[in-house]
Every structure is written in structure tokens, then in C-alpha cells.
CSV table of C-alpha atoms in Angstrom, one decimal:
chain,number,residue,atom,x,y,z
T,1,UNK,CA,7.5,27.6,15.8
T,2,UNK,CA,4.5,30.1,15.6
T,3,UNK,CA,1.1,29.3,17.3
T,4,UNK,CA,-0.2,30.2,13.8
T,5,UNK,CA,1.7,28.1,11.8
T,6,UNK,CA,0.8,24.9,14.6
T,7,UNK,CA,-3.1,25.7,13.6
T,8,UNK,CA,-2.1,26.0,9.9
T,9,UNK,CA,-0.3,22.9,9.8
T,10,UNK,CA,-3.0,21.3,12.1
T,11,UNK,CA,-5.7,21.9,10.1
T,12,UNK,CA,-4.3,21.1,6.7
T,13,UNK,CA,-3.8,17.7,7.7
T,14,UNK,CA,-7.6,17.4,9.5
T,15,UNK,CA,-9.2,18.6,6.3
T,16,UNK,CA,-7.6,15.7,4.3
T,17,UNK,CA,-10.5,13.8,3.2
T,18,UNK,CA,-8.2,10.4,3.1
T,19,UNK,CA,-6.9,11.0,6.6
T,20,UNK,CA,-10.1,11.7,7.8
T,21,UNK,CA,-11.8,8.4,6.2
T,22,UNK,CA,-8.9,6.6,8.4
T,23,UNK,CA,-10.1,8.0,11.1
T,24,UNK,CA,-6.5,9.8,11.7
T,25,UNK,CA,-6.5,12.5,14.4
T,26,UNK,CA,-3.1,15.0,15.8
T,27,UNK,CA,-1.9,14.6,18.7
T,28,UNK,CA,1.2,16.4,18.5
T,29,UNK,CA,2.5,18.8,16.2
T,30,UNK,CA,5.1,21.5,15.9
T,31,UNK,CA,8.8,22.0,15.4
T,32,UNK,CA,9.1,19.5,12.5
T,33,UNK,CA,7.5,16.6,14.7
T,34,UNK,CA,4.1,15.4,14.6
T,35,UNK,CA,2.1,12.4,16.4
T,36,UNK,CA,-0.4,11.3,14.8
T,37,UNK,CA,-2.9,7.8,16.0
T,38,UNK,CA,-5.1,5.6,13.5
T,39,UNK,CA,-7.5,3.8,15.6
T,40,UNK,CA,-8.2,0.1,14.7
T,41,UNK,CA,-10.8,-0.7,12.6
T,42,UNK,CA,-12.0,-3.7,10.8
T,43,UNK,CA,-12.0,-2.3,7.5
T,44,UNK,CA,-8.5,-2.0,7.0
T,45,UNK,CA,-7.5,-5.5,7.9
T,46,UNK,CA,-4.9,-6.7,5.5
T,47,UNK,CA,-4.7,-10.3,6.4
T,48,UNK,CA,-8.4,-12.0,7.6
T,49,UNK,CA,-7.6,-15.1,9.1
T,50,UNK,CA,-4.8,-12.7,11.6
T,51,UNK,CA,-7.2,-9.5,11.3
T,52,UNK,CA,-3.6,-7.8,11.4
T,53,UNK,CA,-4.1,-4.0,9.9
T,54,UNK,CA,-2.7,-3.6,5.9
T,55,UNK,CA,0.7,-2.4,5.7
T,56,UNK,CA,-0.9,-0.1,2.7
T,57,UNK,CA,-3.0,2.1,5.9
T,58,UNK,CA,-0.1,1.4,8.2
T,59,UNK,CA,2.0,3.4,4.8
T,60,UNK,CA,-0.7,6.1,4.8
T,61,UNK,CA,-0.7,6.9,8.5
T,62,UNK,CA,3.4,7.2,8.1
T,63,UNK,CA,3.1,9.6,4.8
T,64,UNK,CA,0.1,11.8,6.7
T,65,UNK,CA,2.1,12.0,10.0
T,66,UNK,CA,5.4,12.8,7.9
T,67,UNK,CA,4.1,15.3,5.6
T,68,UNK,CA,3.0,16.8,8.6
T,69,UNK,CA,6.0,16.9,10.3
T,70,UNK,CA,8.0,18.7,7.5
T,71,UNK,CA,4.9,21.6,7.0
T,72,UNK,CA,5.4,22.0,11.0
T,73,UNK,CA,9.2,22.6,10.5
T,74,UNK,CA,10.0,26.2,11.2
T,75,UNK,CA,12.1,26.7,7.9
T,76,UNK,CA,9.0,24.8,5.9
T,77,UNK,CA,7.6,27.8,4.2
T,78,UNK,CA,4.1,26.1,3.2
T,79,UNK,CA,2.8,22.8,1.8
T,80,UNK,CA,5.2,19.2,0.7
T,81,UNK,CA,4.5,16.3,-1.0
T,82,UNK,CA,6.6,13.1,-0.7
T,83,UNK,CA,9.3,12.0,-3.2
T,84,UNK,CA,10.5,9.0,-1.7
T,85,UNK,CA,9.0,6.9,1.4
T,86,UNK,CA,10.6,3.7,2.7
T,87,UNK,CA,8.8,1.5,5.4
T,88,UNK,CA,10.3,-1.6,7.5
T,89,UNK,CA,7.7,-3.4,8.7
T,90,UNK,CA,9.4,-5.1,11.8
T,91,UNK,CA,5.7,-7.1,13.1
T,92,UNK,CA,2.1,-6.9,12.3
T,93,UNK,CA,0.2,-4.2,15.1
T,94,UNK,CA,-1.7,-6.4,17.7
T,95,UNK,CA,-5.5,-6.4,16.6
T,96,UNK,CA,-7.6,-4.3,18.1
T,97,UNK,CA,-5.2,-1.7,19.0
T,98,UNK,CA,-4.8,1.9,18.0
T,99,UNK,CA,-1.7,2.3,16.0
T,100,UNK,CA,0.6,5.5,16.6
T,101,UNK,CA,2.8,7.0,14.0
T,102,UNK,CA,5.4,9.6,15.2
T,103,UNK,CA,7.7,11.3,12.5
T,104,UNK,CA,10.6,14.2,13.0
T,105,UNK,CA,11.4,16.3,10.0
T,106,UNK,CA,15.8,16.1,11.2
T,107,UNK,CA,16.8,18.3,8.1
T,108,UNK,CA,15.7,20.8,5.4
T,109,UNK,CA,16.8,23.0,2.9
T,110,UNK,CA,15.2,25.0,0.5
T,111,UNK,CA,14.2,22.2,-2.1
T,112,UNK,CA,14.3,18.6,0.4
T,113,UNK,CA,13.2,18.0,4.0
T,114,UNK,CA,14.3,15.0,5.2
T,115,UNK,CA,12.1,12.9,7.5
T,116,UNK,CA,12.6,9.8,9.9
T,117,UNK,CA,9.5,8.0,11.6
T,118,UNK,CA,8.1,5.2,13.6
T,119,UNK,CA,4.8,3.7,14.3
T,120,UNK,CA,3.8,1.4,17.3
T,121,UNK,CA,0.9,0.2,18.6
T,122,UNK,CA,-0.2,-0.3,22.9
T,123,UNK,CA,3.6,-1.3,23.3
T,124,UNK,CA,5.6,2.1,22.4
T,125,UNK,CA,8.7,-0.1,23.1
T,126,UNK,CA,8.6,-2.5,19.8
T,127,UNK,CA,7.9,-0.5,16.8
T,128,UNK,CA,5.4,-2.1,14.3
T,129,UNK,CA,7.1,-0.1,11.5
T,130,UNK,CA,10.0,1.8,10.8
T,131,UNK,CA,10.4,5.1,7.7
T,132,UNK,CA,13.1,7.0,6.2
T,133,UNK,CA,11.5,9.6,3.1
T,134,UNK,CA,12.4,12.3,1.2
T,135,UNK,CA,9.3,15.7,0.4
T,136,UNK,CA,9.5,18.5,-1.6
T,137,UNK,CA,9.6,22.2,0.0
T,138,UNK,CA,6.9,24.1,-1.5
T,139,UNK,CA,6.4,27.9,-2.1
T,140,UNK,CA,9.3,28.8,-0.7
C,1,UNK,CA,1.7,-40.8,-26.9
C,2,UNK,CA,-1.6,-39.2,-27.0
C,3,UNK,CA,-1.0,-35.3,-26.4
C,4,UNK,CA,-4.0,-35.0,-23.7
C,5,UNK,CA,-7.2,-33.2,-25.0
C,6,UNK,CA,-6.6,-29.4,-24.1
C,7,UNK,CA,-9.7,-28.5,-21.4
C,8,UNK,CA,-12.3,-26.2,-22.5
C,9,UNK,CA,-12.1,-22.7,-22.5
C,10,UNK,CA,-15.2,-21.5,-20.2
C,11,UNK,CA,-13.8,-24.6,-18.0
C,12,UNK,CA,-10.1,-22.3,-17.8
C,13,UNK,CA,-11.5,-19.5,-17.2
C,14,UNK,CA,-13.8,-19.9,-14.7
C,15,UNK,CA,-10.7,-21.5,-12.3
C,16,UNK,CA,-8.9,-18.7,-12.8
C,17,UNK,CA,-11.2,-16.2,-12.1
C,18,UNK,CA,-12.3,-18.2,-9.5
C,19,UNK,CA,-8.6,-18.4,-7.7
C,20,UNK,CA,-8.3,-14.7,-8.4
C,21,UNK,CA,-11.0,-13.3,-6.7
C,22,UNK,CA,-10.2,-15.8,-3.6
C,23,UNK,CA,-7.0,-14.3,-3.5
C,24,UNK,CA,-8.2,-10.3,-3.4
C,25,UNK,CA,-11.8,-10.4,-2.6
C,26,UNK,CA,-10.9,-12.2,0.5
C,27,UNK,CA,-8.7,-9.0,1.9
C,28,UNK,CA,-10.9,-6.3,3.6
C,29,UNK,CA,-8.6,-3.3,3.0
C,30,UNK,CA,-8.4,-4.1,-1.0
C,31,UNK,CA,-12.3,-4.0,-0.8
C,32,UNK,CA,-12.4,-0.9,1.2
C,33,UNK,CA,-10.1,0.7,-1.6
C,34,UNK,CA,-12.2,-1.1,-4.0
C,35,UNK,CA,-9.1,-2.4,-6.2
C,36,UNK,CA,-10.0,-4.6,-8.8
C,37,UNK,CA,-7.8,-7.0,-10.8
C,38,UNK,CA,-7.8,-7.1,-14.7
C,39,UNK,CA,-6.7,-10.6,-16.1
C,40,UNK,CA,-5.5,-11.7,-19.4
C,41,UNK,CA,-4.0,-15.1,-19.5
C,42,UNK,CA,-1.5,-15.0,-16.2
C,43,UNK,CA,-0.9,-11.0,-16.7
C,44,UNK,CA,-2.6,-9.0,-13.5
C,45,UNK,CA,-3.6,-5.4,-14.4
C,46,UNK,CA,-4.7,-3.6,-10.9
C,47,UNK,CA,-7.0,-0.7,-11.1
C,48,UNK,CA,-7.9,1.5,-8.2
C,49,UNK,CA,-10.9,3.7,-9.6
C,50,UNK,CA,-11.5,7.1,-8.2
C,51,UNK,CA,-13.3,8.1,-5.4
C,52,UNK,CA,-13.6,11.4,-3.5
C,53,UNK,CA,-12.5,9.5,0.0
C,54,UNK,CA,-8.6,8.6,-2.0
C,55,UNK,CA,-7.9,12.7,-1.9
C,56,UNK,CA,-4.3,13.8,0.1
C,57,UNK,CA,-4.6,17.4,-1.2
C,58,UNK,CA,-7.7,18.7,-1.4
C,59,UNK,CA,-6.2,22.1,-2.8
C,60,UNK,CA,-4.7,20.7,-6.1
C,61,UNK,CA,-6.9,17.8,-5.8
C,62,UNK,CA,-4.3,14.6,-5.3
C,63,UNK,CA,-4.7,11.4,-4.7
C,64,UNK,CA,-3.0,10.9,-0.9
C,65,UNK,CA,0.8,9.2,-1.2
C,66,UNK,CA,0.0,7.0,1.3
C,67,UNK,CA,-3.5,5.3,-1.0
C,68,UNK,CA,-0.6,5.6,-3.7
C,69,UNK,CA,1.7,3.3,-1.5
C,70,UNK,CA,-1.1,0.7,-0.6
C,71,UNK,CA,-2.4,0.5,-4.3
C,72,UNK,CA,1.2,-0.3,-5.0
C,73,UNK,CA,1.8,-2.9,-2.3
C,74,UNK,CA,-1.7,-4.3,-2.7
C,75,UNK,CA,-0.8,-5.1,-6.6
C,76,UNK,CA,3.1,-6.5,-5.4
C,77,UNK,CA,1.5,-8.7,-3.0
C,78,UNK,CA,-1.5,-10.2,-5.2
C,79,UNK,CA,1.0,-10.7,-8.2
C,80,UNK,CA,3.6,-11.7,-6.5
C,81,UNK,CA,0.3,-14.5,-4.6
C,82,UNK,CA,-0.9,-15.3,-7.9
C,83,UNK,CA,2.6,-16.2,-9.8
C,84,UNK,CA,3.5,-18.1,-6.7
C,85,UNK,CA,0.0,-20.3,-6.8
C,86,UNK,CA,-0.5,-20.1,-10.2
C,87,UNK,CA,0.8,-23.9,-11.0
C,88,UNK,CA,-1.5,-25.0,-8.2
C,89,UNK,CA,-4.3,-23.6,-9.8
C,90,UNK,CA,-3.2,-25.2,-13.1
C,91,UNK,CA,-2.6,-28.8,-12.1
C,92,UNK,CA,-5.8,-28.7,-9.2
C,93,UNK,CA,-3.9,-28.8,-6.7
C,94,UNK,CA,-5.5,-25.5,-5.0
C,95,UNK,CA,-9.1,-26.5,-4.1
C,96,UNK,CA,-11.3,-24.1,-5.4
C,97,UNK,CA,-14.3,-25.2,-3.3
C,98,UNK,CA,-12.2,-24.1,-0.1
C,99,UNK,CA,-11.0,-20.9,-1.8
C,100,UNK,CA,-14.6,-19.7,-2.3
C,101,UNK,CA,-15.3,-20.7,1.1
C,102,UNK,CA,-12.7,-18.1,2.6
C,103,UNK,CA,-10.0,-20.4,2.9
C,104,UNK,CA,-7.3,-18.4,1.6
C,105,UNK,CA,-3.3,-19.2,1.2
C,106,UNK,CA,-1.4,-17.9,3.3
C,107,UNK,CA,-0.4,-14.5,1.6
C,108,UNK,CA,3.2,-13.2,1.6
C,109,UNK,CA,4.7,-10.6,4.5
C,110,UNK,CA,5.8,-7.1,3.5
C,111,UNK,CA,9.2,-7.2,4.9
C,112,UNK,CA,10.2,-3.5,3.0
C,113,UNK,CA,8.4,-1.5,0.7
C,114,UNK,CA,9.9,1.8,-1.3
C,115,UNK,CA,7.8,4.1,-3.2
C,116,UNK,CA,9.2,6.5,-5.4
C,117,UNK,CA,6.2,9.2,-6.3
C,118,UNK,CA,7.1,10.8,-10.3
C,119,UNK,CA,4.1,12.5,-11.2
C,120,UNK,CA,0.9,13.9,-8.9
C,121,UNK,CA,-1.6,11.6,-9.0
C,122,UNK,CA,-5.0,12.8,-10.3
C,123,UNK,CA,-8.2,12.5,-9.3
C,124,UNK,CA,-8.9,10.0,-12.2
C,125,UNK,CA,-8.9,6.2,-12.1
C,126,UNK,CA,-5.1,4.4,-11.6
C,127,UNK,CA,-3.6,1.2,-12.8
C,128,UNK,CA,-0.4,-1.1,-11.3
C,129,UNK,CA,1.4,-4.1,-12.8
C,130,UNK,CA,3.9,-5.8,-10.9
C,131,UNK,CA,6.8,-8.0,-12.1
C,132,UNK,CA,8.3,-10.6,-9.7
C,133,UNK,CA,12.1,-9.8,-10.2
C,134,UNK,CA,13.0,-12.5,-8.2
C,135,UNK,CA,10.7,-15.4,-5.7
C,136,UNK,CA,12.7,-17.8,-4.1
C,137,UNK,CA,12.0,-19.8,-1.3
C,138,UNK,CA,11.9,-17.7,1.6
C,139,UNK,CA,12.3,-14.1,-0.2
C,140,UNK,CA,11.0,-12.2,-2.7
C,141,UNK,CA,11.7,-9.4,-4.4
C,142,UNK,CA,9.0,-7.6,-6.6
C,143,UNK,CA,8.6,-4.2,-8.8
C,144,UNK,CA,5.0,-2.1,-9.5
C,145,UNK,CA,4.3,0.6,-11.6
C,146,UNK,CA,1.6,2.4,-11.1
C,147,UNK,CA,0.2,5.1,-13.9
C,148,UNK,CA,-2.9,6.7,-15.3
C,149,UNK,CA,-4.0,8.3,-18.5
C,150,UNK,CA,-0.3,7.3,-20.5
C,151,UNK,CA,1.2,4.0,-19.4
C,152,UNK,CA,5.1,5.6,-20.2
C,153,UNK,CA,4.4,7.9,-17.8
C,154,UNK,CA,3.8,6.8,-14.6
C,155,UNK,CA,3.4,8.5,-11.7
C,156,UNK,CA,4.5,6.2,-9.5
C,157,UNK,CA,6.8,3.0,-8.7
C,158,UNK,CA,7.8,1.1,-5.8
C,159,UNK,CA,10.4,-2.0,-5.0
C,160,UNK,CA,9.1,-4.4,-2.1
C,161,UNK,CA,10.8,-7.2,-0.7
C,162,UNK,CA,8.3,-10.2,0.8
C,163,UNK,CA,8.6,-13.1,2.9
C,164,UNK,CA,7.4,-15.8,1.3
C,165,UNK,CA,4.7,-18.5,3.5
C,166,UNK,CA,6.0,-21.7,4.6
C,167,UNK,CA,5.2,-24.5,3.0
C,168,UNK,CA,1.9,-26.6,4.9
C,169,UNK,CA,2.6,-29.9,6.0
């Protein structure tokens, strides 16, 4: 993948203003995979008496990081929007900690990319969540 | 037998509303989205109005998938709350007093959640019912649509499965 298209895709996703009020920044992108981290913030708690994160911003950190993924695949020819995104959620993320979603855009043709991902918090080893979704290909 | 002297209305309503706004005031990420719940009798109408900070796309404008995949959840997991409480708000078992004091039920765990997305979702206010398909013990399984100017077209829908809380005591 082009240098160009890595700076496209990277800023696309930064000038999101929902990403952005999550406080979402790139860590990694190019080659249909992005990282992308959500730190933890108080706001977003989903459960008060555990202070565990929503699954609903857990969700939106997954669809970010995967629509990313798929506009940093070298056969994506421009922007994608999701059809279908399912989420496991294996355990709530540990309080406190920054939660990390990774995603890898495996396939793509001209109308479909296909997209698997993963989120974790601190221990990379137990997953919080698990995806599988389906985006459109645009302007191709 | 005496059929016992239906309560007043005001004294109904005010349970209700009371047990309801425990149940999603009391959740910081439904306040940070600012969702709101419509009642009419035990029907549950979500509404997620619109605010610049909900945009995905900025070019088109959309709302982001992912604020359409919490409003979605958020409405599963209040009905699907609220149907399971709902005779304990009846019959007084549920204490209001500790409800307004913060001291929610234990809510439901989201064990899967699919979202299918139909239609772009515009920057315009949004509203979600859910329909318990099936609650039993330990599981449940729950439906949302979610649409915005035309109910028979929504723009998007999503199938969760839950873990239900244990029982106290």
C-alpha cells in the first residue's frame, strides 16, 4: 500500500467527529489492517456499580477500526460503510484501562470486503470482544 | 369477592416513570448519548436525538455505525430490563425509594449483538423498539429496529442475545 493512500485513510478516520469525541487515535494502519486504542473514560461506563465500559463504545471502536481497515486495503478504491457487524463480547474490559481494537480486512472484491477483528484491553492475551462484518466497496 | 379498587392513575404513573428512569438514567453511556425513553403503558419507544458529536461520515453527513450499534443495544437491553422487572414494579416488590437512590438491578450481559445497517442514517433524530423474542432464565434473546422519518423503513436492525442476572438471595 501507497504512503498516500496510509495518510488518506489516516486522516479520514481522525476527522470523524464521533471517533474523535471517543477520544479514538491510530496506531496502526495499512495493508487492510488497522489498530486503533479508545482510552478509558468515565463517561462511557455502561454498567455503574462495575464502571465496566458500554458494549455500545466497545461496538463503535470495532466499526471505526474496521472501516478503517477495509479503506487501507490496497484493492479498496475509496470510502465503505458497514452492512453487517457482529460482536462477541467474551468479558467486560478491566476499568481503567485503555481498550485496543485491531481489525484485518482478509478479503475483497469489487462490491464486499470482508473484515475480522478483536479488541483487548492491558492483557492482549484475553480478548474483551470478538467481530466478524461485512462493508460496502465504494467508488470503485 | 370484592374486585380490589383499581389505584389511581397519577399514583401508576408516577411508579413507572419512576422505575424507568432508574433503569436508564442510572447508566452513564445512555446519558452521554442522551437516549431517552418514550412510554405508553409497558411499550418503550427509544429516541437518540441528533447531535453534531453522533457523525461517522462527515462527507455525506452519517450518523457513525458504531452510535447506530449502541442506540440499538442500549434499547435491547432497557426493554429487554424493563419486561423482565416490570411485574416487580407492578406488585411493589422493586423499592422505588432504593431505585432513586442509585440502587439499580442488576442489568442483563450482552453476550452477542448483530447489526444489520439498511438505510444511511441521517443527521436527524432516531427511534428503536425492541421485542423480547424469547427471556428465559438464564438467556435471552431480543430484536430492535431502529428508524427515522418512516417507521416501515428503517435503517437499521439488530438481534442480541443477553445473559440474564441471577436471581438475589
Amino acid at each position: 500500500m501507497s504512503a498516500d493512500k496510509t495518510r488518506i485513510a489516516r486522516q479520514f478516520i481522525e476527522t470523524i467527529p464521533h471517533s474523535r469525541a471517543l477520544g479514538m487515535t491510530i496506531t496502526e494502519i495499512g495493508d487492510g489492517v488497522a489498530v486503533i486504542e479508545m482510552p478509558y473514560d468515565a463517561r462511557f461506563i455502561g454498567d455503574p456499580e462495575s464502571r465496566v465500559i458500554h458494549g455500545g463504545a466497545v461496538s463503535t471502536l470495532i466499526d471505526t477500526c474496521s472501516g478503517a481497515a477495509v479503506m487501507s486495503h490496497p484493492k479498496s478504491p475509496a470510502g465503505t460503510a458497514t452492512i453487517n457487524l457482529r460482536i462477541d463480547y467474551m468479558r467486560g474490559a478491566t476499568p481503567g484501562q485503555t481498550i485496543t481494537a485491531r481489525a484485518t480486512c482478509y478479503h475483497i472484491t469489487r462490491s464486499v470486503a470482508f473484515v475480522r477483528a478483536t479488541a483487548h484491553d492491558d492483557d492482549a492475551g484475553l480478548p474483551v470482544a470478538s467481530a466478524a462484518g461485512t462493508f460496502t466497496v465504494e467508488g470503485g | 369477592m370484592a374486585r380490589a379498587k383499581p389505584e389511581p392513575v397519577q399514583v401508576v404513573k408516577q411508579r413507572r416513570d419512576a422505575a424507568l428512569k432508574a433503569l436508564a438514567g442510572g447508566v452513564p453511556y445512555i446519558q452521554y448519548l442522551n437516549i431517552g425513553f418514550d412510554r405508553r403503558g409497558d411499550e418503550l419507544t427509544a429516541v437518540l436525538p441528533f447531535d453534531e458529536k453522533l457523525i461517522g461520515n462527515p462527507f455525506l453527513p452519517a450518523i457513525h455505525g458504531g452510535v447506530t450499534a449502541a442506540f440499538l443495544e442500549v434499547t435491547a437491553m432497557i426493554t429487554l430490563s424493563w419486561t423482565w422487572l416490570w411485574e416487580d414494579v407492578e406488585s411493589g416488590v422493586l423499592d422505588l425509594d432504593h431505585l432513586e437512590a442509585g440502587q439499580l438491578p442488576r442489568l442483563p450481559k450482552t453476550i452477542d449483538f448483530t447489526a444489520d445497517y439498511l438505510r444511511t442514517g441521517l443527521p436527524r433524530d432516531a427511534y428503536a423498539r425492541a421485542r423480547v423474542t424469547r427471556s428465559g432464565r438464564r438467556y435471552a434473546s431480543v430484536h430492535t429496529q431502529a428508524w427515522q422519518d418512516n417507521r416501515d423503513k428503517p435503517f437499521a436492525q439488530a438481534t442480541a442475545h443477553f445473559l440474564m442476572p441471577r436471581p438475589e438471595g
